[in-house]
């Protein structure tokens, strides 16, 4: 297996306390990696077994350099960043610091101390096609992820750093996520518990997105760290889209009670992923040819999300506390 | 005259102690503007008459916000930034902080405190065409100016701030510049004084560039502040190119002594400005239609550069101390 190459190696994972980061730490620790898990506050890493916690504010250059100088990782998986489009309207500078400057500081520290170590940076399929110009940026989050993806590509092109850009689609699965599936599952479980909640509203139920299980994405990151080609951009997707309305129907079908729902306006079908069908100038790589395929069926992801939501609120899977 | 609109208004100029900034402060003070001149250290502004000095590190968000909250300018001319391609290789993070984050902090402060005030941001014709992808970035300076230009455009598109992006060609003229003409004039004057200097070498004498007098550029900024259309990108150029070899010949013709010169290799003609012939997605505006034209002949610029170099070293224009 290609990822055996990583066994025994020191892998530094940023954003380790986040939704994807927690899955990544668990996966790579099980693979026998020496995982350095990085979060802003080490307290967020306390419940995670088999990792070495490291506290670092990635938007502080001196802290980042100190971290790399001290840990000297063989590989880096850079998952940290801010990822709420709505929040980004209110804090665009903070999004630029976290999604652009943090990458710059990390790459600069690697260039200085570990220039040969492989780096995978998680971008976003919401970055925009630069050929459309900055005026096409739908929100500051998208602009910041676009800059971040440029930094990843440019540090390979300009300095020869072995950087790979991964662009996952919408990641879902068990764990603390601010994504649609997790939010709705929490709402459904709340209704099962008889809580009085404001009605969940779907803004655009015909909106279609590519959803991928976070555990499949982590397996893809492992393949890219072991076998990816530096300088390339790798889209990571399930290859099939689902509408928000379809997901809502599936989650509601698992509910033990009637769940009230605001289905929102009847609107024309649209694909949110139309934003990014590959950017001009990118050297795009294929995960297929590296042997990666998504393995977790969509229904399994949804079921695991419901189970997580119930477990979190102390209910078993019969819907009773 | 269109720029009468600016008389009596408070204009904040960043990078005020720099090559263009000094000319801009002088020009706008003479126009009757209430000029707030911003530099990292106020000591750099001590010899400048008719301005209000303000010290600010523009890559520190709190300092920038404090400055705008306190000064509340009617207009902003943002000239500050780092501009050495060669230096940028060694300090890319610092170039990103100065050329990208400083603009973000400034625009955010304006959005909060003076959202209707007109802003002109000086970009660079060395920014790259995003359609070519980040891998086309020739150096970190170019990447940082590309991001900076995107920030200017995006803050207009996303937040409706009245931001105009100005993209001047190579600015020349009297004053402290790190540009080719000023460096060569200093060398010529040094030779006139009998100094022992390493021979000046022209790396590519057939390289052709559009040179514009800095005083013409400042007049263009005035027109843009008064009459430019927010959200547009305005190229500012003389419209004619000169080769480095031609400039060297003209400056050497003004020398009072024989000046030794390494003319470099015979190489194919090339245009450095080929990099940026307008980027995809930009809304490009025309200064012609606003009544601006370059006024200072190229020979006058060169002559003023020589005069400045002689004055600086205490010689009169006969070439004698």
Coordinates of C-alpha atoms in Angstrom, one line a residue:
Chain A
X1 CA 0.0 0.0 0.0
X2 CA 1.4 3.3 -1.1
X3 CA 0.7 5.0 2.3
X4 CA 3.0 2.5 4.0
X5 CA 5.7 5.0 3.0
X6 CA 4.4 7.2 5.7
X7 CA 4.7 4.7 8.6
X8 CA 7.2 5.8 11.2
X9 CA 7.5 9.3 9.6
X10 CA 6.8 12.5 11.4
X11 CA 3.7 14.1 10.0
X12 CA 2.6 17.5 11.2
X13 CA -1.1 18.2 10.9
X14 CA -2.5 21.7 11.2
X15 CA -6.1 22.3 12.1
X16 CA -5.9 19.1 14.1
X17 CA -8.8 19.9 16.4
X18 CA -11.1 20.6 13.5
X19 CA -13.6 18.4 11.7
X20 CA -11.2 17.0 9.2
X21 CA -8.2 17.3 11.4
X22 CA -9.6 15.0 14.1
X23 CA -10.2 12.3 11.5
X24 CA -6.8 12.8 10.0
X25 CA -5.0 12.5 13.3
X26 CA -6.8 9.3 14.1
X27 CA -6.1 7.8 10.6
X28 CA -2.4 8.7 10.5
X29 CA -1.8 7.6 14.1
X30 CA -3.3 4.2 13.2
X31 CA -1.0 4.1 10.1
X32 CA 1.9 4.3 12.5
X33 CA 2.8 7.9 11.8
X34 CA 4.5 10.1 14.4
X35 CA 1.7 12.7 14.4
X36 CA 2.3 16.2 15.6
X37 CA -1.2 17.6 16.0
X38 CA -1.3 21.4 15.8
X39 CA -4.1 23.6 17.1
X40 CA -4.4 27.1 18.4
X41 CA -5.0 25.8 21.9
X42 CA -3.5 22.5 23.0
X43 CA -6.5 22.0 25.3
X44 CA -8.6 21.3 22.2
X45 CA -6.4 18.2 21.6
X46 CA -6.6 16.7 25.1
X47 CA -9.1 13.9 24.2
X48 CA -7.1 12.7 21.1
X49 CA -5.0 9.6 21.7
X50 CA -1.7 8.7 20.0
X51 CA -0.7 12.2 18.9
X52 CA 1.8 14.8 20.1
X53 CA -0.1 18.1 20.7
X54 CA 1.4 21.4 19.7
X55 CA -0.1 24.8 20.3
X56 CA 0.5 27.4 17.6
X57 CA -1.1 30.5 16.2
X58 CA -0.5 30.0 12.6
X59 CA -1.0 33.7 11.7
X60 CA 2.1 34.5 13.9
X61 CA 5.2 34.0 11.8
X62 CA 7.6 33.6 14.7
X63 CA 5.4 30.9 16.3
X64 CA 5.2 29.0 13.0
X65 CA 8.9 29.1 12.4
X66 CA 9.6 28.0 16.0
X67 CA 7.2 25.1 15.5
X68 CA 8.9 23.9 12.3
X69 CA 12.4 24.5 13.6
X70 CA 11.6 22.4 16.7
X71 CA 9.5 19.6 15.2
X72 CA 11.2 19.2 11.8
X73 CA 8.4 17.1 10.2
X74 CA 9.0 14.7 7.3
X75 CA 5.5 15.6 6.0
X76 CA 3.0 18.4 6.5
X77 CA -0.8 18.2 6.1
X78 CA -2.1 21.8 6.3
X79 CA -5.8 21.6 7.1
X80 CA -6.1 24.7 9.3
X81 CA -8.1 27.7 8.1
X82 CA -11.4 29.5 8.5
X83 CA -14.2 28.2 6.4
X84 CA -17.5 30.1 6.8
X85 CA -18.5 32.1 3.9
X86 CA -21.1 34.0 5.9
X87 CA -18.6 34.8 8.7
X88 CA -16.0 35.9 6.2
X89 CA -18.2 39.0 5.3
X90 CA -17.7 40.3 8.8
X91 CA -14.0 39.4 9.3
X92 CA -12.3 39.4 5.9
X93 CA -8.9 40.5 7.3
X94 CA -9.0 37.5 9.7
X95 CA -9.8 35.2 6.8
X96 CA -6.9 36.5 4.8
X97 CA -4.6 36.0 7.8
X98 CA -5.7 32.5 8.4
X99 CA -6.2 31.3 4.9
X100 CA -3.3 33.1 3.1
X101 CA -0.7 34.4 5.5
X102 CA -0.7 31.2 7.7
X103 CA 0.2 29.2 4.5
X104 CA 2.9 31.7 3.6
X105 CA 4.4 31.5 7.1
X106 CA 4.2 27.7 7.1
X107 CA 5.8 27.4 3.6
X108 CA 8.5 29.9 4.5
X109 CA 9.4 27.9 7.7
X110 CA 9.5 24.7 5.6
X111 CA 11.7 26.4 3.0
X112 CA 14.1 27.4 5.7
X113 CA 14.2 24.2 7.8
X114 CA 12.7 21.3 5.8
X115 CA 12.8 22.2 2.1
X116 CA 12.5 18.6 0.9
X117 CA 9.6 17.6 3.1
X118 CA 6.3 16.8 1.3
X119 CA 3.4 19.2 1.9
X120 CA -0.3 18.8 1.2
X121 CA -2.4 21.9 1.5
X122 CA -6.2 21.7 1.6
X123 CA -7.7 24.2 -0.7
X124 CA -11.3 24.6 -1.6
X125 CA -13.5 24.0 -4.6
X126 CA -15.0 27.4 -3.8
X127 CA -11.9 29.2 -5.0
X128 CA -12.7 31.2 -8.1
X129 CA -11.4 31.0 -11.6
X130 CA -8.9 33.8 -11.7
X131 CA -9.6 34.3 -15.4
X132 CA -12.9 35.8 -14.3
X133 CA -11.2 38.5 -12.3
X134 CA -11.4 39.5 -8.6
X135 CA -14.8 41.1 -9.2
X136 CA -16.2 37.5 -9.5
X137 CA -15.3 36.7 -5.9
X138 CA -18.6 35.8 -4.3
X139 CA -17.4 36.4 -0.7
X140 CA -14.1 37.0 1.2
X141 CA -13.8 33.3 2.1
X142 CA -13.6 32.4 -1.6
X143 CA -11.1 35.2 -2.2
X144 CA -8.9 34.0 0.7
X145 CA -9.0 30.4 -0.5
X146 CA -8.1 31.5 -4.0
X147 CA -5.1 33.4 -2.7
X148 CA -4.2 30.4 -0.6
X149 CA -4.3 28.1 -3.6
X150 CA -2.1 30.5 -5.5
X151 CA 0.4 30.6 -2.6
X152 CA 0.6 26.8 -2.7
X153 CA 1.2 26.6 -6.4
X154 CA 3.6 29.6 -6.5
X155 CA 5.9 28.3 -3.7
X156 CA 6.4 25.2 -5.8
X157 CA 6.9 27.1 -9.0
X158 CA 9.1 29.9 -7.5
X159 CA 11.1 28.0 -4.8
X160 CA 10.7 24.3 -5.9
X161 CA 9.1 23.3 -2.6
X162 CA 7.3 19.9 -3.0
X163 CA 3.8 21.3 -2.4
X164 CA 0.6 19.6 -3.5
X165 CA -2.7 21.4 -3.5
X166 CA -5.8 19.3 -2.6
X167 CA -9.2 20.6 -3.4
X168 CA -11.9 18.5 -1.7
X169 CA -15.5 19.0 -2.4
X170 CA -18.0 19.3 0.5
X171 CA -16.9 17.0 3.3
X172 CA -19.5 15.3 5.4
X173 CA -19.4 12.6 8.1
X174 CA -19.5 12.1 11.9
X175 CA -17.9 14.9 14.0
X176 CA -18.3 18.6 14.7
X177 CA -18.9 20.3 11.4
X178 CA -20.7 23.5 10.4
X179 CA -21.9 21.8 7.3
X180 CA -25.5 21.4 6.2
X181 CA -25.8 17.7 7.0
X182 CA -24.5 18.0 10.5
X183 CA -26.6 21.1 11.3
X184 CA -29.7 19.4 10.0
X185 CA -29.0 16.2 11.8
X186 CA -28.6 18.2 15.0
X187 CA -31.9 19.8 14.3
X188 CA -33.6 16.4 13.7
X189 CA -32.2 15.0 16.9
X190 CA -33.3 18.1 18.8
X191 CA -36.8 17.7 17.5
X192 CA -36.7 14.0 18.6
X193 CA -35.9 15.2 22.1
X194 CA -38.9 17.5 22.1
X195 CA -36.7 20.7 22.1
X196 CA -38.4 23.9 21.0
X197 CA -36.3 25.0 18.1
X198 CA -36.7 27.6 15.4
X199 CA -37.8 25.9 12.2
X200 CA -35.0 24.7 10.0
X201 CA -35.1 26.5 6.7
X202 CA -33.5 25.2 3.4
X203 CA -32.4 28.2 1.4
X204 CA -32.3 26.4 -1.9
X205 CA -33.4 22.8 -1.9
X206 CA -32.6 22.2 -5.5
X207 CA -29.0 23.3 -5.0
X208 CA -26.8 20.3 -5.9
X209 CA -23.4 19.6 -4.4
X210 CA -20.7 17.0 -4.6
X211 CA -20.5 15.5 -1.0
X212 CA -17.6 13.3 0.0
X213 CA -17.1 11.5 3.3
X214 CA -14.4 13.2 5.4
X215 CA -12.8 9.7 6.0
X216 CA -12.5 9.2 2.2
X217 CA -10.9 12.7 2.0
X218 CA -8.3 11.7 4.6
X219 CA -7.5 8.6 2.7
X220 CA -6.9 10.8 -0.4
X221 CA -4.6 13.1 1.6
X222 CA -2.6 10.0 2.6
X223 CA -2.3 8.9 -1.1
X224 CA -1.2 12.5 -2.0
X225 CA 1.4 12.7 0.7
X226 CA 2.9 9.4 -0.3
X227 CA 2.4 9.5 -4.1
X228 CA 1.2 12.9 -5.3
X229 CA 3.2 15.0 -7.8
X230 CA 4.4 18.3 -6.4
X231 CA 3.1 21.4 -8.0
X232 CA -0.2 19.7 -9.0
X233 CA -3.7 20.5 -7.9
X234 CA -5.8 17.4 -7.1
X235 CA -9.6 17.7 -7.0
X236 CA -11.0 15.3 -4.4
X237 CA -14.7 14.5 -5.0
X238 CA -17.2 11.7 -4.8
X239 CA -18.1 12.2 -8.5
X240 CA -21.8 12.4 -7.8
X241 CA -24.0 15.3 -6.6
X242 CA -27.0 15.4 -4.3
X243 CA -29.5 18.2 -3.8
X244 CA -30.0 19.7 -0.3
X245 CA -33.7 18.7 -0.6
X246 CA -32.7 15.0 -1.2
X247 CA -30.4 15.0 1.9
X248 CA -33.1 16.6 4.0
X249 CA -35.6 14.0 2.9
X250 CA -33.2 11.2 3.8
X251 CA -32.3 12.6 7.2
X252 CA -36.0 13.3 8.1
X253 CA -36.8 9.7 7.1
X254 CA -34.5 8.5 9.9
X255 CA -36.3 10.7 12.5
X256 CA -38.3 9.1 15.2
X257 CA -40.8 11.9 15.3
X258 CA -42.4 14.3 12.8
X259 CA -39.9 17.1 12.1
X260 CA -41.3 20.4 11.0
X261 CA -39.3 21.9 8.1
X262 CA -39.4 25.0 6.0
X263 CA -38.6 23.8 2.5
X264 CA -37.9 27.3 1.3
X265 CA -38.9 28.7 -2.1
X266 CA -39.4 26.6 -5.2
X267 CA -36.4 27.6 -7.2
X268 CA -34.5 26.6 -10.3
X269 CA -32.0 23.8 -10.0
X270 CA -28.4 25.1 -9.7
X271 CA -25.0 23.6 -9.0
X272 CA -23.0 25.4 -6.4
X273 CA -19.9 23.6 -7.7
X274 CA -20.3 25.4 -11.1
X275 CA -17.9 27.9 -9.5
X276 CA -14.9 25.7 -9.9
X277 CA -14.6 23.3 -12.8
X278 CA -10.8 23.7 -12.8
X279 CA -8.9 26.9 -13.0
X280 CA -6.9 28.2 -15.8
X281 CA -3.2 27.6 -15.5
X282 CA -3.5 24.7 -13.0
X283 CA -1.6 21.5 -13.5
X284 CA -4.4 19.2 -12.5
X285 CA -3.6 15.7 -11.2
X286 CA -5.8 12.7 -10.9
X287 CA -6.3 10.6 -7.8
X288 CA -7.8 7.8 -9.9
X289 CA -4.4 7.0 -11.3
X290 CA -3.0 6.9 -7.8
X291 CA -5.4 4.2 -6.8
X292 CA -7.8 6.3 -4.7
X293 CA -11.5 5.9 -4.9
X294 CA -14.2 7.0 -2.5
X295 CA -15.3 4.0 -0.5
X296 CA -18.0 5.2 1.9
X297 CA -21.5 5.3 0.4
X298 CA -23.4 8.5 0.8
X299 CA -26.2 6.8 2.8
X300 CA -23.5 5.5 5.2
X301 CA -22.2 9.0 5.7
X302 CA -25.7 10.3 6.5
X303 CA -26.3 7.5 8.9
X304 CA -23.0 8.0 10.7
X305 CA -23.9 11.8 11.0
X306 CA -27.2 10.9 12.6
X307 CA -25.6 8.5 14.9
X308 CA -23.0 11.1 15.9
X309 CA -25.7 13.7 16.6
X310 CA -27.6 11.2 18.8
X311 CA -24.5 10.1 20.7
X312 CA -23.5 13.7 21.2
X313 CA -26.8 14.5 22.9
X314 CA -26.8 11.3 24.9
X315 CA -29.5 9.4 23.0
X316 CA -29.2 5.9 21.7
X317 CA -30.2 5.0 18.2
X318 CA -33.8 4.3 19.2
X319 CA -34.2 8.1 19.6
X320 CA -34.7 7.8 23.4
X321 CA -32.4 9.4 25.9
Chain B
X1 CA -9.9 71.9 -13.5
X2 CA -11.2 68.6 -12.2
X3 CA -8.8 68.3 -9.4
X4 CA -10.2 71.6 -7.8
X5 CA -12.6 69.2 -6.3
X6 CA -9.9 68.1 -3.9
X7 CA -9.0 71.6 -2.6
X8 CA -9.6 71.9 1.1
X9 CA -10.3 68.1 1.4
X10 CA -8.4 65.9 3.7
X11 CA -6.2 63.5 1.7
X12 CA -4.3 60.7 3.4
X13 CA -1.2 59.6 1.5
X14 CA 0.6 56.4 2.5
X15 CA 4.2 55.7 1.5
X16 CA 4.6 59.5 1.9
X17 CA 8.4 59.3 2.4
X18 CA 8.9 57.3 -0.7
X19 CA 9.9 58.3 -4.2
X20 CA 6.4 58.9 -5.5
X21 CA 5.0 59.8 -2.1
X22 CA 7.2 62.9 -1.7
X23 CA 6.1 64.2 -5.1
X24 CA 2.5 63.5 -4.3
X25 CA 2.7 65.3 -0.9
X26 CA 4.2 68.3 -2.5
X27 CA 1.7 68.3 -5.4
X28 CA -1.4 67.9 -3.3
X29 CA -0.3 70.4 -0.6
X30 CA 0.1 72.9 -3.4
X31 CA -3.4 72.1 -4.6
X32 CA -4.7 73.2 -1.2
X33 CA -5.4 69.7 0.1
X34 CA -5.1 69.0 3.8
X35 CA -2.5 66.3 3.4
X36 CA -2.0 63.6 6.0
X37 CA 1.4 62.1 5.1
X38 CA 1.9 58.6 6.4
X39 CA 5.2 56.8 6.9
X40 CA 6.5 54.1 9.1
X41 CA 8.6 56.6 11.0
X42 CA 7.6 60.3 11.2
X43 CA 11.2 61.3 11.2
X44 CA 11.3 60.4 7.5
X45 CA 8.8 63.2 6.9
X46 CA 10.6 66.0 8.9
X47 CA 11.9 67.9 5.8
X48 CA 8.5 68.0 4.1
X49 CA 6.6 71.3 4.3
X50 CA 2.8 71.8 4.3
X51 CA 1.8 68.3 5.5
X52 CA 0.7 66.6 8.7
X53 CA 2.9 63.7 9.5
X54 CA 1.5 60.5 10.8
X55 CA 3.6 57.4 11.8
X56 CA 2.0 54.1 11.1
X57 CA 3.0 50.5 10.5
X58 CA 0.5 49.6 7.8
X59 CA 1.0 45.8 8.4
X60 CA -0.4 46.3 11.9
X61 CA -4.2 46.3 11.8
X62 CA -4.8 48.1 15.0
X63 CA -2.4 50.9 14.0
X64 CA -4.2 51.3 10.7
X65 CA -7.6 51.4 12.2
X66 CA -6.5 53.9 14.8
X67 CA -5.1 56.1 12.1
X68 CA -8.3 56.1 10.0
X69 CA -10.6 56.5 13.0
X70 CA -8.6 59.5 14.1
X71 CA -7.8 61.2 10.8
X72 CA -11.1 60.4 9.0
X73 CA -9.8 61.3 5.5
X74 CA -12.0 62.4 2.6
X75 CA -9.7 60.7 0.2
X76 CA -6.9 58.1 0.4
X77 CA -4.0 57.7 -2.0
X78 CA -2.3 54.4 -1.1
X79 CA 1.2 54.4 -2.4
X80 CA 3.0 52.4 0.3
X81 CA 4.5 49.0 -0.4
X82 CA 7.7 47.2 -1.1
X83 CA 8.9 47.2 -4.7
X84 CA 12.1 45.3 -5.2
X85 CA 11.7 42.1 -7.2
X86 CA 15.1 40.9 -6.2
X87 CA 14.6 41.6 -2.5
X88 CA 11.2 39.8 -2.6
X89 CA 12.9 36.4 -3.2
X90 CA 14.4 36.7 0.3
X91 CA 11.5 38.2 2.1
X92 CA 8.3 36.9 0.4
X93 CA 6.3 37.0 3.7
X94 CA 7.2 40.6 4.3
X95 CA 6.1 41.5 0.7
X96 CA 2.8 39.8 1.3
X97 CA 2.3 41.7 4.5
X98 CA 3.2 45.1 3.0
X99 CA 1.6 44.7 -0.5
X100 CA -1.5 42.6 0.4
X101 CA -2.4 42.7 4.1
X102 CA -1.7 46.5 4.5
X103 CA -4.2 47.1 1.7
X104 CA -6.7 44.8 3.4
X105 CA -6.3 46.6 6.8
X106 CA -6.6 50.0 5.1
X107 CA -9.7 49.1 3.2
X108 CA -11.3 47.5 6.3
X109 CA -10.6 50.6 8.3
X110 CA -12.1 52.8 5.6
X111 CA -15.1 50.4 5.3
X112 CA -15.7 50.9 9.0
X113 CA -15.1 54.6 9.4
X114 CA -15.2 56.3 6.0
X115 CA -17.1 54.0 3.6
X116 CA -17.9 56.8 1.1
X117 CA -14.3 58.2 0.8
X118 CA -12.6 57.8 -2.5
X119 CA -9.5 55.5 -2.5
X120 CA -6.8 55.2 -5.2
X121 CA -4.5 52.2 -4.8
X122 CA -1.2 52.1 -6.7
X123 CA -0.8 48.7 -8.3
X124 CA 1.9 47.6 -10.7
X125 CA 2.1 46.7 -14.3
X126 CA 4.2 43.7 -13.1
X127 CA 1.1 42.0 -11.7
X128 CA 0.5 38.8 -13.7
X129 CA -2.4 37.7 -15.7
X130 CA -4.3 35.4 -13.4
X131 CA -5.5 33.4 -16.3
X132 CA -2.0 32.1 -16.6
X133 CA -2.1 30.6 -13.1
X134 CA 0.1 31.2 -10.1
X135 CA 2.9 29.1 -11.6
X136 CA 3.4 32.1 -14.0
X137 CA 4.5 34.4 -11.1
X138 CA 8.0 35.5 -12.0
X139 CA 8.8 36.5 -8.4
X140 CA 7.1 37.0 -5.0
X141 CA 6.9 40.8 -5.7
X142 CA 4.7 40.2 -8.7
X143 CA 2.6 37.7 -6.8
X144 CA 2.1 40.2 -4.0
X145 CA 1.1 43.0 -6.3
X146 CA -1.3 40.7 -8.1
X147 CA -3.0 39.8 -4.8
X148 CA -3.0 43.5 -3.9
X149 CA -4.7 44.4 -7.2
X150 CA -7.3 41.7 -6.5
X151 CA -8.0 43.1 -3.1
X152 CA -8.6 46.6 -4.5
X153 CA -11.0 45.2 -7.1
X154 CA -12.7 42.8 -4.7
X155 CA -13.4 45.3 -1.9
X156 CA -15.3 47.4 -4.5
X157 CA -17.1 44.4 -5.9
X158 CA -17.9 42.8 -2.5
X159 CA -18.4 45.8 -0.3
X160 CA -19.1 48.7 -2.7
X161 CA -16.1 50.7 -1.5
X162 CA -15.2 53.4 -4.0
X163 CA -11.8 52.0 -4.8
X164 CA -9.8 52.7 -8.0
X165 CA -6.8 50.7 -9.0
X166 CA -4.0 52.7 -10.7
X167 CA -1.3 50.7 -12.6
X168 CA 1.6 53.0 -13.4
X169 CA 4.4 52.0 -15.7
X170 CA 8.0 52.5 -14.7
X171 CA 8.2 55.8 -12.8
X172 CA 11.3 58.0 -13.2
X173 CA 12.2 61.5 -12.2
X174 CA 14.2 63.5 -9.6
X175 CA 14.3 62.0 -6.1
X176 CA 15.4 58.9 -4.2
X177 CA 14.5 55.9 -6.4
X178 CA 15.9 52.4 -6.8
X179 CA 15.1 52.5 -10.5
X180 CA 17.5 52.1 -13.3
X181 CA 17.7 55.8 -14.4
X182 CA 18.4 57.1 -10.9
X183 CA 21.0 54.4 -10.2
X184 CA 22.8 55.0 -13.4
X185 CA 22.7 58.8 -12.9
X186 CA 24.3 58.3 -9.5
X187 CA 27.0 56.2 -11.1
X188 CA 27.7 58.9 -13.8
X189 CA 28.0 61.6 -11.2
X190 CA 30.2 59.5 -9.0
X191 CA 32.5 59.0 -12.0
X192 CA 32.5 62.8 -12.6
X193 CA 33.7 63.2 -9.0
X194 CA 36.6 60.8 -9.7
X195 CA 35.2 58.1 -7.3
X196 CA 36.4 54.6 -7.8
X197 CA 33.3 52.6 -8.5
X198 CA 32.6 49.0 -9.7
X199 CA 31.7 49.3 -13.4
X200 CA 28.0 49.7 -14.0
X201 CA 26.6 46.8 -15.9
X202 CA 23.5 46.8 -18.0
X203 CA 21.9 43.3 -17.9
X204 CA 19.9 43.7 -21.0
X205 CA 20.4 46.8 -23.0
X206 CA 17.7 45.9 -25.6
X207 CA 15.1 45.6 -22.9
X208 CA 12.4 48.1 -23.7
X209 CA 10.1 49.7 -21.0
X210 CA 7.5 52.3 -20.8
X211 CA 8.9 55.1 -18.6
X212 CA 6.7 57.8 -17.1
X213 CA 7.7 60.9 -15.1
X214 CA 6.7 60.5 -11.5
X215 CA 5.2 64.0 -11.6
X216 CA 2.9 63.0 -14.5
X217 CA 1.9 59.9 -12.5
X218 CA 1.0 62.1 -9.5
X219 CA -1.2 64.3 -11.8
X220 CA -2.9 61.2 -13.0
X221 CA -3.6 60.1 -9.4
X222 CA -5.2 63.6 -8.8
X223 CA -7.5 63.1 -11.8
X224 CA -8.4 59.6 -10.6
X225 CA -9.2 60.8 -7.1
X226 CA -11.4 63.5 -8.5
X227 CA -13.0 61.9 -11.5
X228 CA -12.1 58.1 -11.7
X229 CA -14.8 55.5 -11.8
X230 CA -14.7 53.2 -8.7
X231 CA -14.0 49.6 -9.4
X232 CA -12.0 50.3 -12.5
X233 CA -8.4 49.6 -13.2
X234 CA -6.5 52.5 -14.9
X235 CA -3.2 51.9 -16.6
X236 CA -1.0 55.0 -16.4
X237 CA 1.7 55.1 -19.0
X238 CA 3.6 57.4 -21.3
X239 CA 2.6 55.4 -24.3
X240 CA 6.2 55.0 -25.6
X241 CA 9.0 52.7 -24.8
X242 CA 12.7 53.2 -24.5
X243 CA 15.5 50.6 -24.2
X244 CA 17.9 50.6 -21.3
X245 CA 20.7 51.0 -23.8
X246 CA 19.1 54.2 -25.2
X247 CA 18.8 55.7 -21.7
X248 CA 22.4 54.8 -20.8
X249 CA 23.6 56.6 -24.0
X250 CA 21.6 59.7 -23.2
X251 CA 22.8 59.9 -19.5
X252 CA 26.4 59.2 -20.6
X253 CA 26.1 62.0 -23.2
X254 CA 25.5 64.4 -20.2
X255 CA 28.6 63.3 -18.4
X256 CA 31.5 65.7 -18.0
X257 CA 34.0 62.9 -18.1
X258 CA 34.4 59.6 -19.9
X259 CA 32.3 57.0 -18.0
X260 CA 33.3 53.4 -18.3
X261 CA 30.4 51.1 -18.9
X262 CA 29.8 47.4 -19.2
X263 CA 27.1 47.2 -21.9
X264 CA 26.4 43.6 -21.2
X265 CA 25.7 40.8 -23.7
X266 CA 24.2 41.4 -27.1
X267 CA 20.8 40.0 -26.7
X268 CA 17.5 39.9 -28.5
X269 CA 15.1 42.8 -28.0
X270 CA 12.4 42.1 -25.5
X271 CA 9.7 44.1 -23.8
X272 CA 9.5 43.7 -20.0
X273 CA 6.0 45.1 -20.2
X274 CA 4.8 42.2 -22.2
X275 CA 3.9 40.7 -18.8
X276 CA 0.8 42.8 -18.4
X277 CA -1.2 43.8 -21.4
X278 CA -4.4 44.0 -19.3
X279 CA -5.7 41.2 -17.2
X280 CA -8.8 39.1 -17.8
X281 CA -11.8 40.2 -15.9
X282 CA -10.6 43.7 -15.3
X283 CA -12.9 46.7 -15.9
X284 CA -10.3 48.9 -17.5
X285 CA -10.7 52.7 -17.5
X286 CA -9.1 55.3 -19.7
X287 CA -7.2 58.4 -18.4
X288 CA -7.4 60.0 -21.8
X289 CA -11.1 60.4 -21.5
X290 CA -10.6 62.1 -18.2
X291 CA -8.3 64.7 -19.8
X292 CA -5.0 63.4 -18.5
X293 CA -2.0 63.2 -20.8
X294 CA 1.7 62.9 -19.9
X295 CA 3.3 66.4 -20.1
X296 CA 7.0 66.0 -19.2
X297 CA 9.2 64.9 -22.1
X298 CA 11.4 61.9 -21.5
X299 CA 14.5 64.0 -22.0
X300 CA 13.4 66.4 -19.4
X301 CA 12.9 63.6 -16.9
X302 CA 16.4 62.3 -17.6
X303 CA 17.9 65.8 -17.3
X304 CA 16.1 66.4 -14.0
X305 CA 17.4 63.0 -12.7
X306 CA 21.0 64.1 -13.5
X307 CA 20.4 67.4 -11.8
X308 CA 19.1 65.7 -8.7
X309 CA 22.0 63.3 -8.6
X310 CA 24.5 66.2 -8.9
X311 CA 22.7 68.3 -6.3
X312 CA 22.6 65.4 -3.9
X313 CA 26.3 65.0 -4.1
X314 CA 26.9 68.7 -3.7
X315 CA 28.0 69.4 -7.3
X316 CA 26.6 72.1 -9.5
X317 CA 25.5 71.4 -13.1
X318 CA 29.0 72.1 -14.5
X319 CA 30.0 68.8 -12.9
X320 CA 32.3 70.5 -10.4
X321 CA 31.9 70.4 -6.6

